[in-house]
CSV table of C-alpha atoms in Angstrom, one decimal:
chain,number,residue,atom,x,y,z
W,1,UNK,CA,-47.7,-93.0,-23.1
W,2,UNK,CA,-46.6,-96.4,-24.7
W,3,UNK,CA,-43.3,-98.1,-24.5
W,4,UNK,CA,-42.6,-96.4,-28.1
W,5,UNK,CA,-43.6,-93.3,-27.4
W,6,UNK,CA,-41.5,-92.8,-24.0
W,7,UNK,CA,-38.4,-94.2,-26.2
W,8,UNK,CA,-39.1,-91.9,-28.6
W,9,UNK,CA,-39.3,-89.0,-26.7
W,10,UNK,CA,-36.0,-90.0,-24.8
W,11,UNK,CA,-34.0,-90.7,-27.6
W,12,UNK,CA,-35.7,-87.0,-29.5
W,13,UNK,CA,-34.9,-84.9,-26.1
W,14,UNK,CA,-31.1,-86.7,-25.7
W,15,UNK,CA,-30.5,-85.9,-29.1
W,16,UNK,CA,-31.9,-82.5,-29.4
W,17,UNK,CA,-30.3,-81.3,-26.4
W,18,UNK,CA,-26.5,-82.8,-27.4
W,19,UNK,CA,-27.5,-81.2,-30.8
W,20,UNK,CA,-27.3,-77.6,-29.9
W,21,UNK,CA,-23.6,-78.4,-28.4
W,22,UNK,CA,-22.6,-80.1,-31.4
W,23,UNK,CA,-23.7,-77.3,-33.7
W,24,UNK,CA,-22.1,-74.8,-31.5
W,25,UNK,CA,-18.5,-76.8,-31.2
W,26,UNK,CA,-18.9,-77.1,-34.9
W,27,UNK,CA,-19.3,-73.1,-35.4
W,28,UNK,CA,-16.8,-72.4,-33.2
W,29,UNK,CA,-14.0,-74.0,-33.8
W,30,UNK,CA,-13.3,-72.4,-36.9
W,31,UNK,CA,-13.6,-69.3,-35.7
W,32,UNK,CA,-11.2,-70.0,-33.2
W,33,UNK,CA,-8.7,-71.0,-35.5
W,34,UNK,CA,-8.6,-68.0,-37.9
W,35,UNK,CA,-8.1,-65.7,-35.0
W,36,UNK,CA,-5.6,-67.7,-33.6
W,37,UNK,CA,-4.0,-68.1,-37.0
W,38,UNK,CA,-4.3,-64.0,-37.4
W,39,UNK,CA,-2.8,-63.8,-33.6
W,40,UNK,CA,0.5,-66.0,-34.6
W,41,UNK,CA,1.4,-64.3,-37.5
W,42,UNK,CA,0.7,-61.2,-36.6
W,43,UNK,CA,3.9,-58.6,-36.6
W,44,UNK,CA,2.5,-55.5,-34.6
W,45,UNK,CA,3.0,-56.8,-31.2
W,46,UNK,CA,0.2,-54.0,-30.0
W,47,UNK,CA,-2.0,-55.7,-32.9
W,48,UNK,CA,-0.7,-59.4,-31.9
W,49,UNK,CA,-2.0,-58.7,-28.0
W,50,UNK,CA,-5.3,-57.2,-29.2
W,51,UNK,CA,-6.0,-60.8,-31.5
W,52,UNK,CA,-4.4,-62.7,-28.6
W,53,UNK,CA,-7.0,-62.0,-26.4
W,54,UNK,CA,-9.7,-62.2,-28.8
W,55,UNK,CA,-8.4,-65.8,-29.5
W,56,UNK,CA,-7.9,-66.7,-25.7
W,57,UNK,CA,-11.7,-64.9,-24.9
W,58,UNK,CA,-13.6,-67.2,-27.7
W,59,UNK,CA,-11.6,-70.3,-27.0
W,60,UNK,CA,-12.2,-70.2,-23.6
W,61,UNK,CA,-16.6,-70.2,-24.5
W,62,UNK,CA,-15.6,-72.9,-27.1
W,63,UNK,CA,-13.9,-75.2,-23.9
W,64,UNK,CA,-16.8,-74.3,-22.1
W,65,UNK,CA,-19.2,-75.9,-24.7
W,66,UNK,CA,-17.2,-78.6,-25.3
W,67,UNK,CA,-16.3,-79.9,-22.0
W,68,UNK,CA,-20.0,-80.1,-21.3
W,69,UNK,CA,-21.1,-81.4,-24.5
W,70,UNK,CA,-18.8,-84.5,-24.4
W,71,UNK,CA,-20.4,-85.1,-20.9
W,72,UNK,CA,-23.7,-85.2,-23.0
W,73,UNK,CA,-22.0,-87.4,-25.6
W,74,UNK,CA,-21.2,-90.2,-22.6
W,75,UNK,CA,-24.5,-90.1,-21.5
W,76,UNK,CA,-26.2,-90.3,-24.6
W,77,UNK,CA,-24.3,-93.8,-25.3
W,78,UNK,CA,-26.5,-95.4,-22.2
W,79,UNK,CA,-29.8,-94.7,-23.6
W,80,UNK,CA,-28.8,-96.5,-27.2
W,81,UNK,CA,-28.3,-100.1,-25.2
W,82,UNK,CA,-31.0,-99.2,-22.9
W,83,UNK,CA,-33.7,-98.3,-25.3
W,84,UNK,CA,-32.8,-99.9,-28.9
W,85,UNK,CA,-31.0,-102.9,-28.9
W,86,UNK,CA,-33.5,-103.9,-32.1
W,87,UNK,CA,-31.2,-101.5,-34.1
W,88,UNK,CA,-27.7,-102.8,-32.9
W,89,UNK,CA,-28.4,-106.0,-33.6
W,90,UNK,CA,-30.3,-105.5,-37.2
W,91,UNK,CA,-27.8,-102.5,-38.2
W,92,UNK,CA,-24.5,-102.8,-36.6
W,93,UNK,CA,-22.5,-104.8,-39.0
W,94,UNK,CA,-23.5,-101.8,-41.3
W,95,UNK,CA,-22.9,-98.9,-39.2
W,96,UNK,CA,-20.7,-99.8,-36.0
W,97,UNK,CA,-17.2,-98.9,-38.2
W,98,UNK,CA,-18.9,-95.5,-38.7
W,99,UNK,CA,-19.5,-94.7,-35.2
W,100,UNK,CA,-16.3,-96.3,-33.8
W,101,UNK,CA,-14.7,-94.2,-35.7
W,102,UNK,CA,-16.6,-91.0,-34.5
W,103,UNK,CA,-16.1,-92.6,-31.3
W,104,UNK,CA,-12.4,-92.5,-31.7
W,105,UNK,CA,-12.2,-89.2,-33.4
W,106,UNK,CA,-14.3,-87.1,-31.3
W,107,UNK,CA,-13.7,-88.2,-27.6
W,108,UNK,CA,-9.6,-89.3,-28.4
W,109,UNK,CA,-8.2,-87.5,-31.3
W,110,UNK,CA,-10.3,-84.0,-31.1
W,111,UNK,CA,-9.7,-84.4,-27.5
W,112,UNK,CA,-6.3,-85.0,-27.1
W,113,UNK,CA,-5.1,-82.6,-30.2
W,114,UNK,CA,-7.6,-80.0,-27.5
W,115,UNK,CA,-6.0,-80.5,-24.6
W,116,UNK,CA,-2.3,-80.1,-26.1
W,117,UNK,CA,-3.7,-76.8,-27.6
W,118,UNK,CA,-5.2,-75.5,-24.4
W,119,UNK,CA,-1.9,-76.6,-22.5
W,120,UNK,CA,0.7,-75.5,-25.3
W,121,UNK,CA,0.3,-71.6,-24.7
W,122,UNK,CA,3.7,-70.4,-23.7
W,123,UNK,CA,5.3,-73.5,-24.3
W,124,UNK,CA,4.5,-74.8,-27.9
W,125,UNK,CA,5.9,-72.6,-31.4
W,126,UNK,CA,3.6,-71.0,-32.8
W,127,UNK,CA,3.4,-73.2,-36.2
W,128,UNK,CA,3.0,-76.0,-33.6
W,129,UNK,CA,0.4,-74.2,-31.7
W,130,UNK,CA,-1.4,-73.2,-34.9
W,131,UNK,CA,-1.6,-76.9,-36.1
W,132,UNK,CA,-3.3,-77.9,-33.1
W,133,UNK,CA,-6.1,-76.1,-33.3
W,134,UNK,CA,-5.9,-76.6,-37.2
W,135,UNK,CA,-6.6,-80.5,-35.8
W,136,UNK,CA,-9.2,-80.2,-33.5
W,137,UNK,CA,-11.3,-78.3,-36.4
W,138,UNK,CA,-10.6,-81.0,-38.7
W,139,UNK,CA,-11.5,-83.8,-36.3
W,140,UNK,CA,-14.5,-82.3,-34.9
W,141,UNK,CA,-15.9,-81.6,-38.8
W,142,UNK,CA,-14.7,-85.3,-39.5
W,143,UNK,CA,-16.9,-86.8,-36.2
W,144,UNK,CA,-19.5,-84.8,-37.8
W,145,UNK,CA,-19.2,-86.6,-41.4
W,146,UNK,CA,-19.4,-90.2,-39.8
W,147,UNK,CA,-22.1,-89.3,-37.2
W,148,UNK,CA,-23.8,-88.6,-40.7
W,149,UNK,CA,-22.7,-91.3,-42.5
W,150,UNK,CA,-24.9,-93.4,-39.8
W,151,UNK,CA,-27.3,-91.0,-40.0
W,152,UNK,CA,-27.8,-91.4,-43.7
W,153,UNK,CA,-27.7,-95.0,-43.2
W,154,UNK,CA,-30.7,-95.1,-41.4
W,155,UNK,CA,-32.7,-92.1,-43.9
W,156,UNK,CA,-31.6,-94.1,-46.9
W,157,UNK,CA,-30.3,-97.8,-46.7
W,158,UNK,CA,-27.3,-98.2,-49.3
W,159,UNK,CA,-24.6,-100.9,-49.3
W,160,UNK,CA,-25.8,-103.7,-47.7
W,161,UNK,CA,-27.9,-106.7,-47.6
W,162,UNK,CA,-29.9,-108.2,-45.4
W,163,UNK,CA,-29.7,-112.2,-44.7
W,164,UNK,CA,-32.3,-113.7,-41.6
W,165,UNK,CA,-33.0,-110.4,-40.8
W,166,UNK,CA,-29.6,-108.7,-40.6
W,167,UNK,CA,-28.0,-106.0,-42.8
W,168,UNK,CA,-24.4,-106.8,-43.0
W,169,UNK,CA,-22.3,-104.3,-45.2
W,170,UNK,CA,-21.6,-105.5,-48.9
W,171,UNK,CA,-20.6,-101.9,-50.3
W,172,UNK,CA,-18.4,-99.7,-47.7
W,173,UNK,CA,-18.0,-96.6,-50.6
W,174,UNK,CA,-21.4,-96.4,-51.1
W,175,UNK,CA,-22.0,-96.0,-47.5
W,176,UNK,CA,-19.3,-93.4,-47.7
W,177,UNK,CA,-21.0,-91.6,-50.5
W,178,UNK,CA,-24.3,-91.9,-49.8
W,179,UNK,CA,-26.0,-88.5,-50.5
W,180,UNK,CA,-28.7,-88.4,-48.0
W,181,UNK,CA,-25.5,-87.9,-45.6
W,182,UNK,CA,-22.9,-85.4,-47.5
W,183,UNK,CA,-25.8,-83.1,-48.8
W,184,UNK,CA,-26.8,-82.9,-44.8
W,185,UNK,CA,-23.0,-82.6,-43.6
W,186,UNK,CA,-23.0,-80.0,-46.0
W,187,UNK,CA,-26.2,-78.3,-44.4
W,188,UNK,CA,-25.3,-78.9,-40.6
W,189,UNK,CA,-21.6,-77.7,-41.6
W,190,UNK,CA,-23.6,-74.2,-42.9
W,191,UNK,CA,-25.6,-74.2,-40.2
W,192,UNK,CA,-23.0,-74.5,-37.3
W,193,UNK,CA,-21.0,-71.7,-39.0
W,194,UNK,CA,-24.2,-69.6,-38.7
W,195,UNK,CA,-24.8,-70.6,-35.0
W,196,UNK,CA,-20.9,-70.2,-34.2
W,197,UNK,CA,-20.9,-66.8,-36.1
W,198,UNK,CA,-24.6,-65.4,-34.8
W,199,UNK,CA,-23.4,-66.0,-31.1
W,200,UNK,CA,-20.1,-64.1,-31.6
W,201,UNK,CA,-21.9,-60.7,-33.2
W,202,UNK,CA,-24.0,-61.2,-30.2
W,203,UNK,CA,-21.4,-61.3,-27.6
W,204,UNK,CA,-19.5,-58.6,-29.4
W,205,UNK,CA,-22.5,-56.5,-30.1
W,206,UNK,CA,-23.6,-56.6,-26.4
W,207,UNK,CA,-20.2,-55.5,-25.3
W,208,UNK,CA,-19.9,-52.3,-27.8
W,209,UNK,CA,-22.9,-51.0,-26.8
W,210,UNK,CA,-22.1,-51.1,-23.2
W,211,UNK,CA,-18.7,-48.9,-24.2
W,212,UNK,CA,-16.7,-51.9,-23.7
W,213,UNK,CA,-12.8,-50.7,-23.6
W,214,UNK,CA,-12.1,-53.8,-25.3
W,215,UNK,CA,-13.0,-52.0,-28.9
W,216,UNK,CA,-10.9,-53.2,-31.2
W,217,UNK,CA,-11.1,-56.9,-30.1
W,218,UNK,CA,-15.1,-56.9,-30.1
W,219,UNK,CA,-15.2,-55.0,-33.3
W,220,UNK,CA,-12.4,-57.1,-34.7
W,221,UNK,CA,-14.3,-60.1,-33.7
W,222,UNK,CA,-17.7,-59.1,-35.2
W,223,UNK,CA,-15.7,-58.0,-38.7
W,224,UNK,CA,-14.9,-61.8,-38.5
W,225,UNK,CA,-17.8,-63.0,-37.9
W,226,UNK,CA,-19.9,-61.1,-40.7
W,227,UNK,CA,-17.3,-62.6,-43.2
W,228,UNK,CA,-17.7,-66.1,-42.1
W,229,UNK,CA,-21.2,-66.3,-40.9
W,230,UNK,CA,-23.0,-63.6,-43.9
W,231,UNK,CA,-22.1,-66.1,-47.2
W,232,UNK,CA,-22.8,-68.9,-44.6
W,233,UNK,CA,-26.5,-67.6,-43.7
W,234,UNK,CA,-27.2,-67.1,-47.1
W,235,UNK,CA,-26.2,-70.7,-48.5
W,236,UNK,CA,-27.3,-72.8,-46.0
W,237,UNK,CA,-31.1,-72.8,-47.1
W,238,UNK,CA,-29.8,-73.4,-50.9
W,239,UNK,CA,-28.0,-76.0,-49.8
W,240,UNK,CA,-31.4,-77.6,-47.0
W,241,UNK,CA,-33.2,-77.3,-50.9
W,242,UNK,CA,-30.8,-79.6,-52.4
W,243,UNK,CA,-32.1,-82.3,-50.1
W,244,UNK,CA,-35.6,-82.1,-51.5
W,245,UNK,CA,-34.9,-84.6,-54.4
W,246,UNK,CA,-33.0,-87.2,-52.6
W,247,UNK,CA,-36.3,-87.2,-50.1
W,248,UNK,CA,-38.9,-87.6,-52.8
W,249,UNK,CA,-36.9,-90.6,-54.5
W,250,UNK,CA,-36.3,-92.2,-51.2
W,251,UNK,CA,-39.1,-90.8,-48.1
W,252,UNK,CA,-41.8,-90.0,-50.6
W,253,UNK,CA,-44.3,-89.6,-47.4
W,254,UNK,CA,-41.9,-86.6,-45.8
W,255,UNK,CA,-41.9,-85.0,-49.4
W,256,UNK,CA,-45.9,-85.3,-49.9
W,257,UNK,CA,-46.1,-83.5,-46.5
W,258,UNK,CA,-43.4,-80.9,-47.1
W,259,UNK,CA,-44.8,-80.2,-50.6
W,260,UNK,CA,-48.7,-80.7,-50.1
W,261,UNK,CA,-48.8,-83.4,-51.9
W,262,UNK,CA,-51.5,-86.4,-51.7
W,263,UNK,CA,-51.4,-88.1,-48.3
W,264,UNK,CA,-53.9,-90.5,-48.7
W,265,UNK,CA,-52.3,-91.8,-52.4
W,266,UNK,CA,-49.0,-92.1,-50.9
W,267,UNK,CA,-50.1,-94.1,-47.8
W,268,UNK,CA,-52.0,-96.8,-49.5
W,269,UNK,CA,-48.8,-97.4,-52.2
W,270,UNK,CA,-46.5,-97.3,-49.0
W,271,UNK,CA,-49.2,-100.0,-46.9
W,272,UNK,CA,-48.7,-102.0,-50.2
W,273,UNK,CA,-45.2,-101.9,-50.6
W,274,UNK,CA,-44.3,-102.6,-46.8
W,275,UNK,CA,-47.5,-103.4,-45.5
W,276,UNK,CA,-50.3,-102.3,-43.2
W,277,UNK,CA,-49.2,-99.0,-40.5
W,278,UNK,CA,-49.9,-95.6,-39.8
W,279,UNK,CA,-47.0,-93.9,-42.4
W,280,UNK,CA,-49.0,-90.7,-42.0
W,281,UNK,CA,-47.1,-89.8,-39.4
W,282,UNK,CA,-47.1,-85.9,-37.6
W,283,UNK,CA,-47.4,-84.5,-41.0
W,284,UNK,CA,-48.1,-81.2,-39.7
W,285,UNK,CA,-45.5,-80.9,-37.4
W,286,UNK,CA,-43.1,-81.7,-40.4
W,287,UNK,CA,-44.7,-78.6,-42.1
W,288,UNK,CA,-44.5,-76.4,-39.1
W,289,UNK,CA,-40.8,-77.4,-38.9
W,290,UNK,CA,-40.0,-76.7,-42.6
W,291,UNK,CA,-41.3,-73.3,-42.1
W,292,UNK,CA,-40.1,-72.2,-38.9
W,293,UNK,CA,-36.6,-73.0,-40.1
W,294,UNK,CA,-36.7,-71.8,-43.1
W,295,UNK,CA,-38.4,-68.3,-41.8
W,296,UNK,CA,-35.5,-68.1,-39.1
W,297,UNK,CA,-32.8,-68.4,-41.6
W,298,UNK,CA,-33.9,-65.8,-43.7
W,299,UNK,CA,-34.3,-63.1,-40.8
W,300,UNK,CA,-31.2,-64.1,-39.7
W,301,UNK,CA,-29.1,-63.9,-43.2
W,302,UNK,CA,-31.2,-60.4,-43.7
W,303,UNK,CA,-30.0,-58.9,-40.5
W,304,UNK,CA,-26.2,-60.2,-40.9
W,305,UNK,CA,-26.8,-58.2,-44.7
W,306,UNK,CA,-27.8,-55.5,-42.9
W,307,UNK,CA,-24.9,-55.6,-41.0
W,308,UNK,CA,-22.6,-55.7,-43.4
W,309,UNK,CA,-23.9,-52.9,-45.1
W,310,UNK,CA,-24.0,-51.1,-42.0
W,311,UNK,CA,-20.3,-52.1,-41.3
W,312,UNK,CA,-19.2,-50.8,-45.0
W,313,UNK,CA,-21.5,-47.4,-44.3
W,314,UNK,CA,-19.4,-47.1,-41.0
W,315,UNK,CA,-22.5,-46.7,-38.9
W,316,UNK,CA,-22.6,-50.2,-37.6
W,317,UNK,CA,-20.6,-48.9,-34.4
W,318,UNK,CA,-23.1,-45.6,-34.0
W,319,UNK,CA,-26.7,-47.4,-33.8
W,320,UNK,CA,-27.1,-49.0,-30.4
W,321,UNK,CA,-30.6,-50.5,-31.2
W,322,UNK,CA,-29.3,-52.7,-34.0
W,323,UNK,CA,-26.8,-54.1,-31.4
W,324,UNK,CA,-29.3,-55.0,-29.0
W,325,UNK,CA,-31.0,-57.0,-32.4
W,326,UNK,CA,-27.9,-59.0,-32.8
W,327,UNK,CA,-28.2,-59.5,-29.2
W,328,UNK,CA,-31.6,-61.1,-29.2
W,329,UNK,CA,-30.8,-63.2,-32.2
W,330,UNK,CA,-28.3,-65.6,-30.3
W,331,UNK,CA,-31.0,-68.1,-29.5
W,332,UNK,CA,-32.3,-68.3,-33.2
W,333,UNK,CA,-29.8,-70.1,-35.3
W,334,UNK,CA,-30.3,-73.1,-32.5
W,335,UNK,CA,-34.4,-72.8,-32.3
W,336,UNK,CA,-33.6,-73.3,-36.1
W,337,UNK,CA,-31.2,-76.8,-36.2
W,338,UNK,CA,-33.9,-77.8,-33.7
W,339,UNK,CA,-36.1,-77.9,-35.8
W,340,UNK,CA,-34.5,-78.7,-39.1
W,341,UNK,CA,-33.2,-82.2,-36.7
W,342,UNK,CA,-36.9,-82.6,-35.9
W,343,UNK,CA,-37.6,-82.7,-39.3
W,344,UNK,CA,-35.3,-85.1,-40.4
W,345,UNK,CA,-35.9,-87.6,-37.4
W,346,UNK,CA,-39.3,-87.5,-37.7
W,347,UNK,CA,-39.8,-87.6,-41.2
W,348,UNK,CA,-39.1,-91.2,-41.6
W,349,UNK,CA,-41.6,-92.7,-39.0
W,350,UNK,CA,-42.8,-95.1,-39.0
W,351,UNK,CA,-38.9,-96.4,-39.6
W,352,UNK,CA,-36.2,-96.2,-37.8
W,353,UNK,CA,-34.1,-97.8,-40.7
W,354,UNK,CA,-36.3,-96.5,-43.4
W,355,UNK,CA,-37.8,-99.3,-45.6
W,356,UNK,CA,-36.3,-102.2,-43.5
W,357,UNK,CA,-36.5,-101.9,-39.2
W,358,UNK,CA,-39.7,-99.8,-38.0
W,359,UNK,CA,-39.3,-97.9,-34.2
W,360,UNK,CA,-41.9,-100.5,-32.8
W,361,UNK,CA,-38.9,-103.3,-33.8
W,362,UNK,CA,-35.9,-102.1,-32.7
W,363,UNK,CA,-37.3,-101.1,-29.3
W,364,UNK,CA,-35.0,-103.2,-26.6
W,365,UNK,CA,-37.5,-105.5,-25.0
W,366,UNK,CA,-38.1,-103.3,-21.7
W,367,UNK,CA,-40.8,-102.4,-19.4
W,368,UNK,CA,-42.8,-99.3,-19.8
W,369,UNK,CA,-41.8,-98.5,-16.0
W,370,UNK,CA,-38.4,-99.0,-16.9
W,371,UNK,CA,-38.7,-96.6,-20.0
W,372,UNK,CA,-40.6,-94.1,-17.7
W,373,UNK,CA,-38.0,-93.9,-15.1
W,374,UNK,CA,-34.8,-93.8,-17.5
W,375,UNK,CA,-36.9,-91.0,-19.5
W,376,UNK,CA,-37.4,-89.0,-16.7
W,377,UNK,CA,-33.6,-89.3,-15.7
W,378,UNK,CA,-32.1,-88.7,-18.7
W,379,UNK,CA,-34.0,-85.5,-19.7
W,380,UNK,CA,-33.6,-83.8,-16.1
W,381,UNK,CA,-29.9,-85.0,-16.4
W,382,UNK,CA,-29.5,-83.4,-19.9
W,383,UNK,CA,-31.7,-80.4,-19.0
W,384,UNK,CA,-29.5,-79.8,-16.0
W,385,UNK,CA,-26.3,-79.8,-18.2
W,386,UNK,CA,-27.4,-77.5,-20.5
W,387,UNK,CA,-28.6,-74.7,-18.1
W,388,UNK,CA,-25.4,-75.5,-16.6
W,389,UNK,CA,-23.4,-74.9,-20.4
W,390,UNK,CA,-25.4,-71.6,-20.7
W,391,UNK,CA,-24.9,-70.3,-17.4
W,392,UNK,CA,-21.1,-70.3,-17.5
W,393,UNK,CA,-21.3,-69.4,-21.1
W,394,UNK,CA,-23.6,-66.0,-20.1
W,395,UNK,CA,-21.4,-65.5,-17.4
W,396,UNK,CA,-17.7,-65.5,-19.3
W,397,UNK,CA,-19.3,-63.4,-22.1
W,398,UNK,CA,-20.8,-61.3,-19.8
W,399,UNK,CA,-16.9,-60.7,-18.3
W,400,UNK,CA,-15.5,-59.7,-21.2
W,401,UNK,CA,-11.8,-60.8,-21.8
W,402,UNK,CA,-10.8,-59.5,-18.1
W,403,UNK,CA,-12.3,-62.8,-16.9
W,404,UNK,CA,-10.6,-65.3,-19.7
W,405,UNK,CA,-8.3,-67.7,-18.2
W,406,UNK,CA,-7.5,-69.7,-20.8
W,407,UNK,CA,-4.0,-69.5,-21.9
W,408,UNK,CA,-1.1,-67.9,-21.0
W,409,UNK,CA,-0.6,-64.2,-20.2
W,410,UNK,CA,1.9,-62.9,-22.3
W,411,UNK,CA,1.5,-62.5,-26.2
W,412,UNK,CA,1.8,-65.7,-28.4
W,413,UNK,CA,5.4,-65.6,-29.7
W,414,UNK,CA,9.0,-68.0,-30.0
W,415,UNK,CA,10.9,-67.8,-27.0
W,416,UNK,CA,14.4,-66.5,-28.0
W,417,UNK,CA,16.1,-68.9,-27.0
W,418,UNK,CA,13.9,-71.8,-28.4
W,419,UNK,CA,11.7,-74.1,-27.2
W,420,UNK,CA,13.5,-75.0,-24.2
W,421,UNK,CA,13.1,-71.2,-23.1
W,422,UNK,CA,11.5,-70.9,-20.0
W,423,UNK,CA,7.5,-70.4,-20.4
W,424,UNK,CA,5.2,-68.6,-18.5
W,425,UNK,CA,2.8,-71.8,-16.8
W,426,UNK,CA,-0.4,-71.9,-18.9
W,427,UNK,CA,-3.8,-71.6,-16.8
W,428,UNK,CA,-7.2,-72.8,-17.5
């Protein structure tokens, strides 16, 4: 393999790998917060302990995922100086604000409005407590808009100009605004809440059909789930379609593959607008992508339907093989952001910055054995982290609630005599 191609495949496995935390934080966190939002203001105190526990069970696999992830997230940062120093120096007048900001956001606000939450039960009001988590799904939703903003930077250039072969920003709202990044953060947002809702039916669907004695929690948490994760399944291809006009007018190569349109025509008007190269690039594999996500979204929006009519026929609890299908379909909603990212990164080849800074020239001027040894690294590294994610993931849901030690013990409520009560300690 070349120089390019090892940095290509290091920078598409680093990515793809912190992806499928991202998307799971992101689906997550939400879900988190309505229960904990339902377990706060909640008067039944039998009712109020049930959703306690359901809160304290989830959160606990949210924690999981995103102590790990952010581990991914520091690495990841070593193979942008290591491998593509072109782009920094061509595109970081344009887009360094953007991911400083994320930056900040994601490994100091998100983090710090986490750690309060995880450390406030038992000590903190609930309206306090509540906030918190209110905070960290805000933050984590708002990394995700300026990861895209950067993102939708590099699919389709907007605000800048470019003097001696730098951008430098002329036009900070359009950067904002660019579609190419809010019609994605509007996808990946659906998406996540598919992943983050698919993953609780499966958890909860696994545990009734064992004859969990934790009913009302797993069926309360499934309920949930349906709600969020049915309308979400269903809109999130409508809203991947509304990208297909803002790809013709700007990657017309990715929309001729998607579409079957003419290859050859559209190569020789690109190799005259930009020049001689290979802009015909994995065309197939762009396809493939397109219609393995597109074929996972629909079986999974037809099986949360299903549910739901299942759930409203009140047989959903009585038919053990359809739990064992929600089950199985854990892994699907992330096979599908795979490849939906695939399809997005790869679509613009040859460019890295489409129109304006190709792969080949933002490639930091390295050795190929250098590239082959920081390759291998990284992926075993990354590779090693997610098993590691998973396996205490499996292993908390496979518990059950019994295991959670997140949180305090004693039902979420105001200390009688204020804050200055005395508190259970909270454990993690």
């Amino acid at each position: 393999m070349s120089t390019v191609e090892l940095a290509r495949l290091q920078f598409a496995a680093t990515t793809g790998i912190h992806w499928l935390f991202v998307i799971l934080t992101m689906g997550l966190v939400p879900l988190v917060a309505i229960m904990h939002t339902r377990a706060a203001y909640t008067r039944d105190p039998v009712k109020r302990a049930v959703r306690e526990r359901m809160t304290r069970f989830w959160a606990q696999l949210y924690v999981i995922n995103y102590a790990v992830g952010i581990v991914t997230g520091l690495v990841m940062e070593f193979q942008f100086g290591l491998s593509w120093s072109g782009l920094s120096k061509f595109a970081g007048n344009v887009f360094g604000a953007p991911l400083a900001l994320e930056t900040l956001i994601a490994f100091f606000a998100e983090s710090t409005f986490l750690g309060m939450w995880i450390f406030g039960w038992g000590r903190l009001r609930r309206g306090v407590h509540v906030t918190l988590i209110w905070l960290v799904t805000l933050t984590a939703y708002a990394s995700g808009y300026w990861i895209m903003v950067a993102n939708g930077f590099m699919q389709h250039p907007v605000g800048h100009e470019v003097r001696d072969g730098v951008a430098y920003l002329t036009d900070f709202g359009a950067l904002l605004t660019n579609p190419n990044a809010l019609v994605a953060l509007a996808h990946i947002t659906l998406a996540a809440l598919t992943t983050g809702t698919v993953l609780v039916l499966g958890i909860s669907a696994y545990h009734l059909a064992r004859g969990t004695t934790d009913t009302e929690l797993f069926r309360g948490s499934l309920r949930l789930a349906l709600l969020v994760g049915t309308p979400a399944a269903w809109f999130v291809a409508t809203v991947g379609e509304m990208q297909l006009p803002l790809i013709r007018r700007s990657q017309p190569m990715k929309a001729a593959a998607l579409e079957g349109g003419d290859i050859a025509r559209v190569q020789a008007e690109l190799v005259h607008e930009h020049g001689p190269d290979d802009y015909v690039f994995a065309h197939d594999w762009l396809r493939f992508s397109m219609e393995s996500m597109t074929l996972i979204g629909y079986a999974v929006s037809t099986v949360t339907l299903i549910a739901v009519l299942l759930l409203w026929k009140g047989r959903l609890w009585r038919w053990r093989p359809f739990a064992h299908l929600l089950t199985l379909m854990i892994p699907f909603p992330f096979l599908a952001s795979l490849a939906g990212w695939a399809l997005r990164e790869m679509g613009r080849q040859p460019w890295l910055v489409y129109g304006e800074l190709t792969v080949a020239d933002a490639l930091s001027p390295v050795s190929r054995t250098s590239l082959l040894v920081s390759c291998t690294l990284f992926i075993a590294v990354f590779v090693a982290l997610a098993v590691t994610n998973w396996t205490l993931i499996a292993r908390f849901a496979r518990r059950g609630p019994d295991a959670t030690q997140l949180g305090a013990t004693e039902p979420l409520d105001d200390p009688p005599g204020g804050a200055e009560a005395k508190q259970p300690v909270p454990t993690f």
